[in-house]
Tab-separated table of C-alpha atoms in Angstrom:
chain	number	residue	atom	x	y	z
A	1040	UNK	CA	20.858	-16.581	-14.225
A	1041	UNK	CA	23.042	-15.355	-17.275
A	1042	UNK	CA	26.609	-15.122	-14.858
A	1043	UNK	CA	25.625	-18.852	-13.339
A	1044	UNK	CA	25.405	-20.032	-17.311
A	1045	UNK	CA	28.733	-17.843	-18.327
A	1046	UNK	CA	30.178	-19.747	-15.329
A	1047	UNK	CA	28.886	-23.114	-16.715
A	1048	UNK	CA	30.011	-22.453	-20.241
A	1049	UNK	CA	33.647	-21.376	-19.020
A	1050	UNK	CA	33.985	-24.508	-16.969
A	1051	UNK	CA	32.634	-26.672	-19.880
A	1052	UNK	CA	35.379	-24.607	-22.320
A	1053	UNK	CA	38.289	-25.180	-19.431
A	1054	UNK	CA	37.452	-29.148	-19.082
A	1055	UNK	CA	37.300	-29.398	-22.877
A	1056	UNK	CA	40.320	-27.617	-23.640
A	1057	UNK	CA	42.362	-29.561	-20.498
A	1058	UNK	CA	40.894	-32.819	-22.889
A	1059	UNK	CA	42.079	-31.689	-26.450
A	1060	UNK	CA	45.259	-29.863	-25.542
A	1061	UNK	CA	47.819	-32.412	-26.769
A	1062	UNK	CA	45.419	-32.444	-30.200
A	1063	UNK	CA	45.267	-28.446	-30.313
A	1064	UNK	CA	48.876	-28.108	-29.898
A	1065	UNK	CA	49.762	-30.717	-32.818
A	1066	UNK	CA	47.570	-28.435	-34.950
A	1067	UNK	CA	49.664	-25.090	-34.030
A	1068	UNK	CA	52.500	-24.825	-36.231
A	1069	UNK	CA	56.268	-24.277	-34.861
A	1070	UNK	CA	57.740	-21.061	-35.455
A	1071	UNK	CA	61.293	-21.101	-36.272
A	1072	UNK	CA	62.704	-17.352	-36.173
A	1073	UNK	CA	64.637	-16.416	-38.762
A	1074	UNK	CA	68.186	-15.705	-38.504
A	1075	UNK	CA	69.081	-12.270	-37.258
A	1076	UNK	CA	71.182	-11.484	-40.108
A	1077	UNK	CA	72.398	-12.884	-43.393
A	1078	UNK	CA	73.495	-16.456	-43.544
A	1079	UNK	CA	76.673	-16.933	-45.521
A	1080	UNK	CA	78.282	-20.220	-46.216
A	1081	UNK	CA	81.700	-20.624	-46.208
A	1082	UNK	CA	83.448	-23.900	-46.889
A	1083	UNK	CA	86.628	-24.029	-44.157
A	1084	UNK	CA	89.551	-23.499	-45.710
A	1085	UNK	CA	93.094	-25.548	-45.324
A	1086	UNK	CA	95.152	-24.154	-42.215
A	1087	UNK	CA	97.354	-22.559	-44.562
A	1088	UNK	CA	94.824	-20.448	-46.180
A	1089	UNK	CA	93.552	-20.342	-42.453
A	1090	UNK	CA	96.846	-18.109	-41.376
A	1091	UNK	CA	97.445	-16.402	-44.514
A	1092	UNK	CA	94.251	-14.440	-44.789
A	1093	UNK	CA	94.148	-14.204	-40.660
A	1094	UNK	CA	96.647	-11.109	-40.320
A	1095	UNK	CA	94.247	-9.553	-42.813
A	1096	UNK	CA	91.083	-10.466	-41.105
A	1097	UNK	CA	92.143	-9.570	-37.636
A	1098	UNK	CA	92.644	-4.980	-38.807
A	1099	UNK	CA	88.954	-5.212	-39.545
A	1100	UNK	CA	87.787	-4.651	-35.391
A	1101	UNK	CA	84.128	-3.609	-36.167
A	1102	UNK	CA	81.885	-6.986	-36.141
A	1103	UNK	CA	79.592	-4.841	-38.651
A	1104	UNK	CA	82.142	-4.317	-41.238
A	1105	UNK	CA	83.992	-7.976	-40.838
A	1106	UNK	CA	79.707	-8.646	-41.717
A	1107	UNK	CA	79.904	-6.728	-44.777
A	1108	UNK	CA	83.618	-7.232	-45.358
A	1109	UNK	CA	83.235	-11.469	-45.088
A	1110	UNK	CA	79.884	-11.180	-47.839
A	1111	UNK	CA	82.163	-8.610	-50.128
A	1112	UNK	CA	84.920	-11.225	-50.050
A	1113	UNK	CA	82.973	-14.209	-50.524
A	1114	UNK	CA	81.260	-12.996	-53.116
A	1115	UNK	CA	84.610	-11.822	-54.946
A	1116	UNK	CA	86.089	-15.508	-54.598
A	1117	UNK	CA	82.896	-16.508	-56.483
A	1118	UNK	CA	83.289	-13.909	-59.133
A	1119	UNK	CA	86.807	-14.250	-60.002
A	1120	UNK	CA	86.737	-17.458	-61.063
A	1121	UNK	CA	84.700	-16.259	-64.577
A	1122	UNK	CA	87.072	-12.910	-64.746
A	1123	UNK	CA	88.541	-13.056	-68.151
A	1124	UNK	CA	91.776	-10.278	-67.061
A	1125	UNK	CA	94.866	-9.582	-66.096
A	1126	UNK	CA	96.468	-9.143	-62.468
A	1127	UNK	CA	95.995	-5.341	-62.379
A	1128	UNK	CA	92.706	-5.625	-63.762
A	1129	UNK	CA	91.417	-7.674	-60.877
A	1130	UNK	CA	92.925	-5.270	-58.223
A	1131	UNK	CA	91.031	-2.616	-60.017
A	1132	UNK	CA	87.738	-4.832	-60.039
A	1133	UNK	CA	88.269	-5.290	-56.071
A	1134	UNK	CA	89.053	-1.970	-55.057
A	1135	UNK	CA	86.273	-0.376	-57.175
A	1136	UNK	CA	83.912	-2.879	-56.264
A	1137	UNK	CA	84.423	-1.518	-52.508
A	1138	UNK	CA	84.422	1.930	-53.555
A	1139	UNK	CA	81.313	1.350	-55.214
A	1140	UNK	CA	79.631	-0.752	-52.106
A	1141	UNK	CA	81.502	0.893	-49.329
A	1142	UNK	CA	82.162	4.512	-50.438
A	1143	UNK	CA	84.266	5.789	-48.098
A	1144	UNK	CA	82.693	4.084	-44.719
A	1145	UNK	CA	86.431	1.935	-44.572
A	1146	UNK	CA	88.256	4.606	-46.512
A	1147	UNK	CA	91.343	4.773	-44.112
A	1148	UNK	CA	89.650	2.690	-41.213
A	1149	UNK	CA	91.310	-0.189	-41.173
A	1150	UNK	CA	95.217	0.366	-41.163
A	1151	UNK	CA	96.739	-2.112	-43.727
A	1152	UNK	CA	93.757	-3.969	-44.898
A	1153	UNK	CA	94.570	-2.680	-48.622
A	1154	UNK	CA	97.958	-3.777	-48.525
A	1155	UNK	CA	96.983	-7.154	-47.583
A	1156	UNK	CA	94.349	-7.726	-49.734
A	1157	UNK	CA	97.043	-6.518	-52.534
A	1158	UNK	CA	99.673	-9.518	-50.825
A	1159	UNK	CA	97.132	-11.762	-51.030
A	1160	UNK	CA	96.541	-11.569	-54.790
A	1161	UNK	CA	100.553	-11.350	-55.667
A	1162	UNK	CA	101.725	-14.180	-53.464
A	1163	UNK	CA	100.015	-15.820	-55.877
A	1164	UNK	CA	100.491	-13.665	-59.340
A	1165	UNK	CA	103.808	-12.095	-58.326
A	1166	UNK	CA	104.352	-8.354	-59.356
A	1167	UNK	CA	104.426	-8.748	-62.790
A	1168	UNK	CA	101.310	-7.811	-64.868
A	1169	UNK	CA	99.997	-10.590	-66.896
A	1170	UNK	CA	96.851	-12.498	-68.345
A	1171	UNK	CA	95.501	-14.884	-65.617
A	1172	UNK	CA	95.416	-18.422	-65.501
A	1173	UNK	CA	92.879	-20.745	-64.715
A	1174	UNK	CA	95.122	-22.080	-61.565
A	1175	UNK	CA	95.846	-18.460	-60.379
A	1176	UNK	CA	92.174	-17.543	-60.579
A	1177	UNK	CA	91.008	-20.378	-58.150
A	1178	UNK	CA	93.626	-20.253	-55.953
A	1179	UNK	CA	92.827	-16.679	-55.725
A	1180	UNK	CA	88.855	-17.872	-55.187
A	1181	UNK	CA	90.330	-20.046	-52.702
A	1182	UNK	CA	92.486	-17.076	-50.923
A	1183	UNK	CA	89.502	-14.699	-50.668
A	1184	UNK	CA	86.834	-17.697	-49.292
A	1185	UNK	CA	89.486	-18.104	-46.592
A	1186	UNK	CA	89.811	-14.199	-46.338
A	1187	UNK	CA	85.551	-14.542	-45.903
A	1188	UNK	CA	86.073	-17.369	-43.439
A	1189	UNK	CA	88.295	-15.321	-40.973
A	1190	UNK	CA	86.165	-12.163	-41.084
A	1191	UNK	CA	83.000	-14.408	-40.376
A	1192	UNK	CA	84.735	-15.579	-37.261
């Protein structure tokens, strides 16, 4: 008697849950996964920032460190904008900034990265030593964005 009233119940269960599906599914929440790894948002820059930073972006091979390389950037062009220094004291500020977060993972890694990051700033400072203007610093925010852009791509 018990199995023939197990039997009963699970066929009563089945029929009711085949009635209230649609209802029992509105009730489940959707799960949205969460991104694999950090989201970083990068405005686009103009094409000319585009192929300026690109030769830069392109040493870096390892998708892992153009990762770390595009949030170390980005977050530079955000910082520099409130630097109150001079040229050489904002290539100090980015190479021991890396130092610091990198120790010496890229240390020699990535054949003429330095060099270009060091272009970058004087294209837009030139080679003499000076305080900083408010122009040079954002178009220096602007140069490293783009930099971030490229190495997210």
């Amino acid at each position: 008697m018990k199995s023939s009233t197990t039997r009963t119940v699970l066929g009563l269960l089945i029929i009711l849950i085949g009635l209230f599906l649609p209802q029992i599914q509105e009730r489940i929440p959707d799960l949205i996964p969460s991104p694999v790894g950090p989201v970083v948002e990068i405005q686009e820059p103009t094409q000319e920032i585009k192929e300026k930073t690109l030769k830069v972006a392109e040493l870096v091979t390892d998708s892992e460190d153009r990762l770390d390389l595009c949030i170390f950037n980005k977050s530079f062009s955000e910082r520099v904008l409130g630097y109150d220094a001079d040229v050489q004291q904002v290539n100090d500020i980015y190479t021991e900034s890396g130092k610091i977060l990198f120790k010496d993972s890229l240390k020699g890694k990535y054949d003429g990265y330095g060099s270009g990051v060091v272009s970058l700033i004087s294209d837009i400072t030139g080679n003499e030593n000076h305080q900083l203007t408010q122009g040079e610093k954002r178009q220096i925010s602007e140069v490293f964005s783009g930099l971030a852009w490229n190495l997210s791509k």
